[in-house]
Coordinates of C-alpha atoms and ligand atoms in Angstrom, one line a residue:
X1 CA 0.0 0.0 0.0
X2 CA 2.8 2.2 1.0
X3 CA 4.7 2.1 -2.5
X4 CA 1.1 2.1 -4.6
X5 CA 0.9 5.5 -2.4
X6 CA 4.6 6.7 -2.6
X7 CA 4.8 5.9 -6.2
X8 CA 1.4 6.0 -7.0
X9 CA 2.0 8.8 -10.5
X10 CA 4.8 6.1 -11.6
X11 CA 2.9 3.2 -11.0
X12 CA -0.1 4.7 -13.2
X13 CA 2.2 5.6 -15.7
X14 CA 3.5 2.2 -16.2
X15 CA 0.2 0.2 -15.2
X16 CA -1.4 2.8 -17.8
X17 CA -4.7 2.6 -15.3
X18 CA -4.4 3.9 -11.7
X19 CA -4.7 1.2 -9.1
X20 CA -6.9 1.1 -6.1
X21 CA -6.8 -0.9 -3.3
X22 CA -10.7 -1.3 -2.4
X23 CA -10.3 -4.7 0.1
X24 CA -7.9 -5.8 2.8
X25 CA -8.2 -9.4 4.1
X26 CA -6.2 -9.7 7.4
X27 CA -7.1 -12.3 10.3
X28 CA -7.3 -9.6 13.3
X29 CA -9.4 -6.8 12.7
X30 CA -8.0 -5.1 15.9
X31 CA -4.9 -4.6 15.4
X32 CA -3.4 -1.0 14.2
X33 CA -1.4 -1.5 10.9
X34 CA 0.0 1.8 10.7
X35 CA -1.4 2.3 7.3
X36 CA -2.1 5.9 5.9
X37 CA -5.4 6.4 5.5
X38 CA -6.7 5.1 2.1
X39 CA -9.8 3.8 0.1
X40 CA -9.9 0.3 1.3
X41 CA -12.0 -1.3 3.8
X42 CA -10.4 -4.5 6.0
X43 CA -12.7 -7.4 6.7
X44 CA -11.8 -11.0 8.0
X45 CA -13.4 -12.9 5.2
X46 CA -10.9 -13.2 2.2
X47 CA -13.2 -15.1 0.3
X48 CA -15.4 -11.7 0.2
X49 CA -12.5 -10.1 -1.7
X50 CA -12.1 -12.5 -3.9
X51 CA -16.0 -12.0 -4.5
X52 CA -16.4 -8.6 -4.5
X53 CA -17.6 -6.7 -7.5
X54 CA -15.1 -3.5 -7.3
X55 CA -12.0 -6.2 -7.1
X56 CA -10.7 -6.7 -10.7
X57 CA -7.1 -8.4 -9.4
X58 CA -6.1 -10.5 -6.2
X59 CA -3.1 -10.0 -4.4
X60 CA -2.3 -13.3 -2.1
X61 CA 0.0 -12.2 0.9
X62 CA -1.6 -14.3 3.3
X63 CA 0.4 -18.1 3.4
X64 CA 0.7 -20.9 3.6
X65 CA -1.6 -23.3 1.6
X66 CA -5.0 -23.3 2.5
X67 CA -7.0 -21.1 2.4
X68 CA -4.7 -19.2 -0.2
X69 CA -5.2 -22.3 -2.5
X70 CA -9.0 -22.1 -2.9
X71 CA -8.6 -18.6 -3.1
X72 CA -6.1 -18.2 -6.1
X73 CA -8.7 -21.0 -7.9
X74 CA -12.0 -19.0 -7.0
X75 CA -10.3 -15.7 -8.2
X76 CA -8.9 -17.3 -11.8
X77 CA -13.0 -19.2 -11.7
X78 CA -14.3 -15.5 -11.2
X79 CA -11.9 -14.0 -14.2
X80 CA -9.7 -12.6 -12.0
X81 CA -6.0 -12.7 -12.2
X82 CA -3.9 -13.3 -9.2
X83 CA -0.4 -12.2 -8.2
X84 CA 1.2 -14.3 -4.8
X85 CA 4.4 -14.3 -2.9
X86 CA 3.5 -18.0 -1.7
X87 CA 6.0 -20.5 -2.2
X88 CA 4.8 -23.1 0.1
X89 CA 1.4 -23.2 -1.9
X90 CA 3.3 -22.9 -5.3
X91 CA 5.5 -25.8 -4.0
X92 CA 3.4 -28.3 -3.3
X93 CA 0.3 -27.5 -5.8
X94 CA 2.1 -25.1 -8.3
X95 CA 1.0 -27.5 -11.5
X96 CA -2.7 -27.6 -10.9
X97 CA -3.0 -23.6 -9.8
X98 CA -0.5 -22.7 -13.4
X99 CA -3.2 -25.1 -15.2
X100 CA -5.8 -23.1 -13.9
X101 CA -4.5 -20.1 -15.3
X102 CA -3.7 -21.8 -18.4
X103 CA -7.3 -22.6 -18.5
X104 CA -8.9 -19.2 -17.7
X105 CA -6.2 -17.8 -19.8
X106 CA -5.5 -15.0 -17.0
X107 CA -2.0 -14.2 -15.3
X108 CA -1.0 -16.0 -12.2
X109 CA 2.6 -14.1 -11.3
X110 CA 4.9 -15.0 -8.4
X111 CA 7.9 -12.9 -8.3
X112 CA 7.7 -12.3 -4.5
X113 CA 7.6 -16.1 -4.3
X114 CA 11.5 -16.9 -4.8
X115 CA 14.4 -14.4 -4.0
X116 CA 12.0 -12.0 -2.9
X117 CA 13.1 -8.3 -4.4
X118 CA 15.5 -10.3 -6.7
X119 CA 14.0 -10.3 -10.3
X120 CA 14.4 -13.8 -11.4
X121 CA 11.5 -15.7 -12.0
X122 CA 10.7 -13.8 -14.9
X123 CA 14.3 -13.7 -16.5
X124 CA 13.9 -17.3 -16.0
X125 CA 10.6 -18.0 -17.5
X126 CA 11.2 -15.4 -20.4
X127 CA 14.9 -14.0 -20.6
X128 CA 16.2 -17.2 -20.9
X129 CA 13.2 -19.1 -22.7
X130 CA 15.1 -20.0 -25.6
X131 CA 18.3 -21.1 -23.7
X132 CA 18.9 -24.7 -22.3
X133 CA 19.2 -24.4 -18.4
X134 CA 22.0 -27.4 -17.3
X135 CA 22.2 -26.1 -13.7
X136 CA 20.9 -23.4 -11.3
X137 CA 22.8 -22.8 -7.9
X138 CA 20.7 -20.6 -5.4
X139 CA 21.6 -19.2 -1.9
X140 CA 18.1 -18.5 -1.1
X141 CA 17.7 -18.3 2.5
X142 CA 18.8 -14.7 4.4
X143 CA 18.5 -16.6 7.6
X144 CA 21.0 -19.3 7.1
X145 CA 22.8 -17.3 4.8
X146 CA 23.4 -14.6 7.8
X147 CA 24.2 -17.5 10.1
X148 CA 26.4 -18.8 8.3
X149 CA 28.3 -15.9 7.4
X150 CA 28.4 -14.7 10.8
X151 CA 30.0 -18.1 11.8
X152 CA 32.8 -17.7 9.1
X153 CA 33.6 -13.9 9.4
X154 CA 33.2 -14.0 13.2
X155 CA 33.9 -17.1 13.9
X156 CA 30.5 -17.6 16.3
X157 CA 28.8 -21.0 17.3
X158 CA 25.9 -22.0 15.2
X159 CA 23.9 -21.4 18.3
X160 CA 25.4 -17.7 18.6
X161 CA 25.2 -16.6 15.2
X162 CA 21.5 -17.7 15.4
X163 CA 20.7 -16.0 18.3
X164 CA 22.2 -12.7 17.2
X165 CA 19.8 -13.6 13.9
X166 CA 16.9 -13.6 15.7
X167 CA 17.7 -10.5 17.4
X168 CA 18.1 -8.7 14.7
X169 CA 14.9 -9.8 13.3
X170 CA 16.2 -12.3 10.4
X171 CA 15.5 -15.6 12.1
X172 CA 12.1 -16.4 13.9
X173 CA 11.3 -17.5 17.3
X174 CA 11.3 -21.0 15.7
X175 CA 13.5 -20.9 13.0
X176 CA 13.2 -24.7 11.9
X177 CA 11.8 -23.7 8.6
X178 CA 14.9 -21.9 7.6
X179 CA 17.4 -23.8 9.5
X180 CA 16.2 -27.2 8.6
X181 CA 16.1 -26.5 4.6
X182 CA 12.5 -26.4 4.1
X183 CA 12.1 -22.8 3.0
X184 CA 14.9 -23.1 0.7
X185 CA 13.5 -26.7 -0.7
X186 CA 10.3 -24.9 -1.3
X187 CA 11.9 -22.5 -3.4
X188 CA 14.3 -25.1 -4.9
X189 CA 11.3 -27.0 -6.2
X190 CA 9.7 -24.0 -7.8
X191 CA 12.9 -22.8 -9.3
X192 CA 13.6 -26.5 -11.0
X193 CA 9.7 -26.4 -12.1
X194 CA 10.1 -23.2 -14.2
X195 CA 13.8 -23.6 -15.3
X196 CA 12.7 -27.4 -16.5
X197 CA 9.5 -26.4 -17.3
X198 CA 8.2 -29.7 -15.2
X199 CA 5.5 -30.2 -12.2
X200 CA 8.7 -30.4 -9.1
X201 CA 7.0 -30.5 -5.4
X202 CA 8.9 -29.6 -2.1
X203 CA 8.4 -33.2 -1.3
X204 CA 11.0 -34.1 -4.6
X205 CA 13.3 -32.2 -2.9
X206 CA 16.0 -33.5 -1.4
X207 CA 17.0 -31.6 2.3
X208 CA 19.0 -31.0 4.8
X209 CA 20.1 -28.4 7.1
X210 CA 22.8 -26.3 8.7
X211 CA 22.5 -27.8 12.3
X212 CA 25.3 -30.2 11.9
X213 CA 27.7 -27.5 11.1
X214 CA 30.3 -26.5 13.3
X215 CA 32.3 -23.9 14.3
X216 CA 35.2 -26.4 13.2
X217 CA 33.8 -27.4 9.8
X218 CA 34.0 -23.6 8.6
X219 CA 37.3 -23.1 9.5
X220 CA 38.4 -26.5 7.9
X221 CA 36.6 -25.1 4.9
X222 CA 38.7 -21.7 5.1
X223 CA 42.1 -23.4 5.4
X224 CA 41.0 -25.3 2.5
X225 CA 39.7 -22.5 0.2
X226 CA 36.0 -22.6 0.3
X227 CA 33.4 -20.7 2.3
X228 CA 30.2 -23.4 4.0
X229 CA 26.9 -22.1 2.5
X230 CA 23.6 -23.7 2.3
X231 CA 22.9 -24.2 -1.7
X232 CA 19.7 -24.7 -3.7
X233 CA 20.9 -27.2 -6.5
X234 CA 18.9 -27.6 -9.5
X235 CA 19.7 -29.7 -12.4
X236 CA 19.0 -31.6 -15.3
X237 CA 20.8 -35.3 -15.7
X238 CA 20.2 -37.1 -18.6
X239 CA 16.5 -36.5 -19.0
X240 CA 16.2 -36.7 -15.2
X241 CA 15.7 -33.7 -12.6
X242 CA 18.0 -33.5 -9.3
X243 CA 16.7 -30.7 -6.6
X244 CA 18.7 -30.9 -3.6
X245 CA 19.1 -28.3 -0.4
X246 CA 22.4 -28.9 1.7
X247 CA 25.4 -27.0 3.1
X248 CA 28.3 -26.7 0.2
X249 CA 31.6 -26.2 0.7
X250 CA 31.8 -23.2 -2.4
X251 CA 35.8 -22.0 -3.8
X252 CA 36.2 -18.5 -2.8
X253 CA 36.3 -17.3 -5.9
X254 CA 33.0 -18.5 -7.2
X255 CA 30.5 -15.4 -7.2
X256 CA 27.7 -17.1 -4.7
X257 CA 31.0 -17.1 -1.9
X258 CA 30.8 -13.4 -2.1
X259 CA 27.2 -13.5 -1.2
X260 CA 27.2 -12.5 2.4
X261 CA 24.9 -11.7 5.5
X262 CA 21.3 -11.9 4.6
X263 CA 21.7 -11.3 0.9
X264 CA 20.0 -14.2 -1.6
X265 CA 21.9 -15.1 -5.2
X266 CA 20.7 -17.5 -7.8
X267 CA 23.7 -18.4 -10.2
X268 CA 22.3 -20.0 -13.3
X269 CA 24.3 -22.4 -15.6
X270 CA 22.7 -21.8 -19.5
X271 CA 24.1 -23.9 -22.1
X272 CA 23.9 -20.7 -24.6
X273 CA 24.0 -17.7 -22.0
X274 CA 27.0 -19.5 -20.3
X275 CA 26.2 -18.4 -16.5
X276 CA 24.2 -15.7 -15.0
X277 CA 23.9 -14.3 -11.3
X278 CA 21.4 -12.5 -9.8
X279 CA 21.8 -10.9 -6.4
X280 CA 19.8 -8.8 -4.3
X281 CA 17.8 -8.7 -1.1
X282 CA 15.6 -12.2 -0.7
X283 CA 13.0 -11.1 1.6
X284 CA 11.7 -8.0 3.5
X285 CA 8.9 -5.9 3.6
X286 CA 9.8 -3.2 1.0
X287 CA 11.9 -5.6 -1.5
X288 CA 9.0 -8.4 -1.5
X289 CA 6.6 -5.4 -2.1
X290 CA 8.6 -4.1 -4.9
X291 CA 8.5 -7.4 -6.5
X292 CA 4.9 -8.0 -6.1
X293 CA 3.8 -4.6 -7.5
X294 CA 5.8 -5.3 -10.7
X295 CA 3.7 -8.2 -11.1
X296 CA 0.7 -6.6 -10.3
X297 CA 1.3 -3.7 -12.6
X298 CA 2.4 -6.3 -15.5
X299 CA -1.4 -7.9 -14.8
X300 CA -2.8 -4.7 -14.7
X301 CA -1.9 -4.5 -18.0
X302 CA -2.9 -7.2 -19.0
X303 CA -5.8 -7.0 -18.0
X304 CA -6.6 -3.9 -19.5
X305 CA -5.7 -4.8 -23.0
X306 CA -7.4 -7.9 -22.8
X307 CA -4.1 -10.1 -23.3
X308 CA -1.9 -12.1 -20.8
X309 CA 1.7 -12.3 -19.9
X310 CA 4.2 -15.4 -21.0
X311 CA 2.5 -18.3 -19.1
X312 CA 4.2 -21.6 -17.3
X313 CA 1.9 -23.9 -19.3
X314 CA 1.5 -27.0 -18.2
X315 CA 4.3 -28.5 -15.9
X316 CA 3.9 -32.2 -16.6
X317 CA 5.8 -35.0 -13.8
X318 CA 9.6 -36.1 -14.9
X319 CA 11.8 -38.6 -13.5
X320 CA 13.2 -37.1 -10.4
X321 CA 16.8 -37.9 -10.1
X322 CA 17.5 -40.1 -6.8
X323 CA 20.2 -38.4 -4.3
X324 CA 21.7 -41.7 -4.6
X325 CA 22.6 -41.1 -8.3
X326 CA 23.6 -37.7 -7.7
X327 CA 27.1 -36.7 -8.7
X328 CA 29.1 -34.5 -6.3
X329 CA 32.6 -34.0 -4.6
X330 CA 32.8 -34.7 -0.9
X331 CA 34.8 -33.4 2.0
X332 CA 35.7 -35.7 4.8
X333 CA 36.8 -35.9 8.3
X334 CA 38.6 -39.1 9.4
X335 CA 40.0 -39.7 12.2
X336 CA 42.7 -43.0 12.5
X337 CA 45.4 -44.7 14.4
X338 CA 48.9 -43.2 14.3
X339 CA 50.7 -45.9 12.7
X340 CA 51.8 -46.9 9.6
X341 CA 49.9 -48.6 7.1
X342 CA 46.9 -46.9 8.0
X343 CA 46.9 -44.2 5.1
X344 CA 47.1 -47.4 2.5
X345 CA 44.3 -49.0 4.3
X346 CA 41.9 -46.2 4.3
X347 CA 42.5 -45.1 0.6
X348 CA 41.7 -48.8 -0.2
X349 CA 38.3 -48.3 1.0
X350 CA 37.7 -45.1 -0.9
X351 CA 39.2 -47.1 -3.6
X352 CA 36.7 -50.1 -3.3
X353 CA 33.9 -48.3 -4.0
X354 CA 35.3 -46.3 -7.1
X355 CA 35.8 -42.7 -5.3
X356 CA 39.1 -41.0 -6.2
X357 CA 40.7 -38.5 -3.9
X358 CA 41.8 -35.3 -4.9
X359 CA 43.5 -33.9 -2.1
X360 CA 44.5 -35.2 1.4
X361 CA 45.7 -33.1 4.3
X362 CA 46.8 -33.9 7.7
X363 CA 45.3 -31.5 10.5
X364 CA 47.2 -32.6 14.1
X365 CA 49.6 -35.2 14.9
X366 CA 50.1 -38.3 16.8
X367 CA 46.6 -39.8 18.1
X368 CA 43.6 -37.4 17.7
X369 CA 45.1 -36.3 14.2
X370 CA 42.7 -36.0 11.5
X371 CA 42.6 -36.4 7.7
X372 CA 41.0 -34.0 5.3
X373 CA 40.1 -35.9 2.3
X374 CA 38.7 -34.1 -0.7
X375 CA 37.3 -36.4 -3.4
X376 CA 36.9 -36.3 -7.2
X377 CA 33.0 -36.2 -8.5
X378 CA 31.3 -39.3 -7.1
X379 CA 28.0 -41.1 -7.1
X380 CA 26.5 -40.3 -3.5
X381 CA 25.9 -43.8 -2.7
X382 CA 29.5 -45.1 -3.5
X383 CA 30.2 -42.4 -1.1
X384 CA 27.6 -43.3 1.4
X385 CA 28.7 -46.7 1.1
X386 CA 32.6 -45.8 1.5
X387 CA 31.6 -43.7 4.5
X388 CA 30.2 -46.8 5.7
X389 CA 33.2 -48.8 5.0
X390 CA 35.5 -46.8 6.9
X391 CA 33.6 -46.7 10.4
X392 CA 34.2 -50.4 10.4
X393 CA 37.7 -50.4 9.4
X394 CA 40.0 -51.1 12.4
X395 CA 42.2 -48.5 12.2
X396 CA 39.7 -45.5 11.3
X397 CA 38.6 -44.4 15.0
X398 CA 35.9 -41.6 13.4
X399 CA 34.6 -40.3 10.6
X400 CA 33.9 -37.1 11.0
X401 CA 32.0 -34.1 9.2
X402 CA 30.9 -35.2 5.6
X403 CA 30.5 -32.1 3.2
X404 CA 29.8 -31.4 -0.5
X405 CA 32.1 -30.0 -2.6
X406 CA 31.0 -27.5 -5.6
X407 CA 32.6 -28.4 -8.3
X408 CA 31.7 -27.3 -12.0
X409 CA 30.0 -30.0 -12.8
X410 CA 28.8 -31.9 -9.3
Ligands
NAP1 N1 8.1 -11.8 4.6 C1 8.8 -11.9 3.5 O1 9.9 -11.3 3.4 C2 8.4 -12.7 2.3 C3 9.2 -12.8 1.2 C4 8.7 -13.5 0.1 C5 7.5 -14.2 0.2 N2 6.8 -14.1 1.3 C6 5.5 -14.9 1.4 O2 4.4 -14.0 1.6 C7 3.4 -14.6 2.4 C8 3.1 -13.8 3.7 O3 4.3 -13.8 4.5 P1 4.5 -12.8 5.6 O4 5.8 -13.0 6.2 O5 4.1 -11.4 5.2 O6 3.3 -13.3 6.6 P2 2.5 -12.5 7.7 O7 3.3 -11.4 8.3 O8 1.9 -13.6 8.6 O9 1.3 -11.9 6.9 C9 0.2 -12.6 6.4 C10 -1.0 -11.7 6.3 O10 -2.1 -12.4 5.9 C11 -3.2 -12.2 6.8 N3 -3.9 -13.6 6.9 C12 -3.3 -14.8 7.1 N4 -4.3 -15.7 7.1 C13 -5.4 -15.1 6.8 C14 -6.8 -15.6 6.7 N5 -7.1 -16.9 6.7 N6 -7.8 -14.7 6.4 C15 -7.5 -13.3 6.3 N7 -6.2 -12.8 6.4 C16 -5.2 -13.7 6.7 C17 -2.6 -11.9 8.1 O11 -3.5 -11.2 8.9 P3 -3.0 -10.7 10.4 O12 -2.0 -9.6 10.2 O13 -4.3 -10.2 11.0 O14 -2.5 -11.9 11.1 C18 -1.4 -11.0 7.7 O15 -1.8 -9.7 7.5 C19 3.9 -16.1 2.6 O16 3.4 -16.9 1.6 C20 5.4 -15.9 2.4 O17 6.0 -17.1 2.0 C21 7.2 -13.4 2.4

C-alpha cells in the first residue's frame, strides 16, 4: 500500500490505469497497521474479496496453503488474475494452480515467491526461454545465509550466530523452517519447475540443514579454500531432474562465496548464456513489495488490453533424479590410528567403491590427528557406502564431518 501511495503517479504511468486498493483481508481486525489512510476497507473474510464486484485483481499475501489455494482457484473461476508471494502453496500445488491459469487464460505471477526483491523468475521464465538451463545454484535463505556468514567472518557457534539472527529480526522465534532447509527446498522445487519447465513438489526435494555444522567445519573449509553455504541445486541429468538443499563447501572465488549476511543469489548455468547471477535482497517488507507490484502492474496491463503475460503452461511430472545417483565432490573428516599402514588401508576403501581422492591433508599429529580428504566427483551412494566402509575399518577411530564440494560440474 505504502509504494502504490509513494509511487502512486509512476505506477499509473506504467500500469497505464491507476490502481486502487478497495479490500484488505487480514485475520485480526484489531490490530493498528500503521497504514495511511486510504480507500480500502479491511474485513476478515478473504473469500469476500475475492468475490467482490469492485476487485478486478487478487493479491495473495496471506500463506501458507489453505485457504490461499481455494482462493487463487475462485479468483482465476471468477476471471480474476492473481499475483502471490507464496512458495509453500506454489511448491506443493504449483502445476494444478499454473493449469488453472492456463485454462482461464488469465495471469498467475509469483515474483515475490522466490528471491524476494531479486527479479528472477521472470528472466527465468522469459529472458532465458530459448536457452537450455544445465544447472541453477541458489543461496536463497537470508536466515541461514546470515548465520552462516556470521560463523565464518566472526567465527561464532551456530547457536550464537543464530541467536544474534533472531535479534536482529532475520530468524524467527522457531527458526526450523529456515534452518532445517524447508524454505529453501520450497523454493528449490519452484525454481527446478520453471527452469525445466516440469510439475517439481517440495516433497522431490532432497534436504538437509545447517545444524550439523560446526564452528570447526568452517574453518576446515577456510584453510581449504572454500566458504560453507547452504545451496539450492537444481539440475538436469540425462533426461532426469535433481533438486537438492544442503550445506556446500563453495571455492572462494566462485561469485555465490561473495554473497554475504542476509543477501540471496541465484547463479544460473545456461548452455547458450553460459552463467548468470542475480543478487539482491531475498525477503523483507519493502523488496517483497517491490517485486509484487511489478507483477501486479504487469497484470494490470494485461488485463486492460485484454491479453496475458508469457504463461508456465502446463508443468507435466519427470523422472526425479535419486540423491543416490547424484554426482558430487565430498569433503571428509577421518579420524585414524597413528601408525603406519593406516593411510594405504583407508585409501583402499575409498578405492573399493570407485571414489578418487583429490587432495589429502593432515590436520594434528600423533593420536587425535585428523585427515582431510577431498574427493573427485562421485556417485553419492559409493560415497555413502565408503563412508560406511570406513567406520568399520579397524584402524579408522571416526569419521567425522561429511560435506559437498561444488565443483563445475557436481
Ligand atoms: N516476509 C517476507 O519477506 C516474504 C518474502 C517472500 C515471500 N513471502 C510470502 O508472503 C506470504 C506472507 O508472508 P508474511 O511474512 O508477510 O506473513 P504474515 O506477516 O503472517 O502476513 C500474512 C497476512 O495475511 C493475513 N492472513 C493470514 N491468514 C489469513 C486468513 N485466513 N484470512 C485473512 N487474512 C489472513 C494476516 O493477517 P493478520 O495480520 O491479522 O495476522 C497477515 O496480514 C507467505 O506466503 C510468504 O512465504 C514473504
Amino acid at each position: 500500500m505504502r509504494l502504490i501511495a509513494d509511487n502512486g503517479d509512476v505506477v499509473a504511468a506504467r500500469a497505464g490505469v491507476r490502481l486502487e486498493v478497495t479490500r484488505i483481508a487480514v485475520r485480526d481486525l484489531a490490530r493498528d497497521r500503521g497504514l495511511p489512510a486510504g480507500t480500502w476497507t479491511f474485513t476478515d473474510d478473504a473469500a469476500s474479496v475475492v468475490a467482490a464486484e469492485d476487485v478486478d485483481l487478487v493479491v495473495e499475501v496471506m500463506g501458507p496453503i489453505e485457504p490461499a489455494g481455494e482462493l487463487i482457484l475462485d479468483s482465476l473461476r471468477r476471471g480474476k488474475p492473481v499475483v502471490t508471494a507464496n512458495k509453500a502453496l506454489l511448491a506443493a500445488k504449483g502445476a494444478a494452480l499454473f493449469a488453472a491459469a492456463e485454462d482461464a487464460g488469465l495471469d498467475l505471477l509469483f515474483e515475490a515467491a522466490v528471491g524476494g526483491g531479486i527479479p528472477l523468475i521472470r528472466p527465468l521464465r522469459e529472458s532465458l526461454a530459448g536457452d537450455r538451463i544445465g544447472r541453477a545454484l541458489g543461496i536463497v535463505n537470508g536466515t541461514t545465509n546470515y548465520i552462516l556468514t556470521r560463523m565464518t567472518e566472526a567465527g561464532s557457534t551456530f547457536a550464537d550466530a543464530l541467536a544474534e539472527a533472531q535479534a536482529l529480526g532475520f530468524a524467527e522465534a522457531d527458526p526450523t523452517a529456515d534452518v532445517e532447509g524447508f524454505d529453501a527446498a520450497a523454493k528449490a522445487a519452484i525454481i527446478a519447475s520453471i527452469a525445466f519447465g516440469a510439475d517439481v513438489r517440495d516433497a522431490d526435494v532432497h534436504r538437509e540443514g545447517i545444524t550439523g555444522i560446526s564452528a570447526a567445519d568452517i574453518s576446515s573449509a577456510d584453510e581449504l579454500g572454500y566458504i560453507v553455504k547452504l545451496l539450492a541445486i537444481v539440475e538436469e541429468r540425462e533426461g532426469r531432474i535433481g533438486a537438492r538443499v544442503h550445506p556446500t563447501m563453495v571455492p572462494v572465488h566462485h561469485p555465490l562465496a561473495s554473497v554475504r549476511e542476509s543477501f540471496n543469489a541465484i547463479f544460473i548455468e545456461g548452455e547458450a548464456t553460459g552463467e548468470v547471477m542475480l543478487y539482491g535482497r531475498g525477503a523483507g517488507g519493502f523488496p517483497t513489495a517491490s517485486a509484487v507490484l511489478g507483477d501486479v502492474i504487469d497484470a494490470a496491463k494485461n488485463l486492460r488490453s485484454g491479453s496475458r503475460g508469457a504463461t508456465i503452461g502446463t508443468l507435466t511430472r519427470r523422472e526425479i533424479l535419486p540423491i543416490d545417483d547424484v554426482r558430487s565432490r565430498y569433503y571428509l573428516e577421518v579420524e585414524a590410528a597413528d601408525r603406519p599402514g593406516v593411510l594405504a588401508a583407508v585409501a583402499d576403501t575409498f578405492g573399493r567403491h570407485g571414489v578418487s581422492i583429490e587432495s589429502m591433508a593432515q590436520r594434528g599429529i600423533g593420536e587425535g590427528a585428523r585427515l582431510i580428504f577431498v574427493t573427485h566427483a562421485a556417485r553419492e551412494a559409493d560415497l555413502r557406502a565408503t563412508v560406511e566402509d570406513l567406520r568399520s575399518t579397524e584402524v579408522v577411530q571416526r569419521v567425522g564431518s561429511v560435506i559437498r564440494v561444488l565443483g563445475a560440474d557436481a
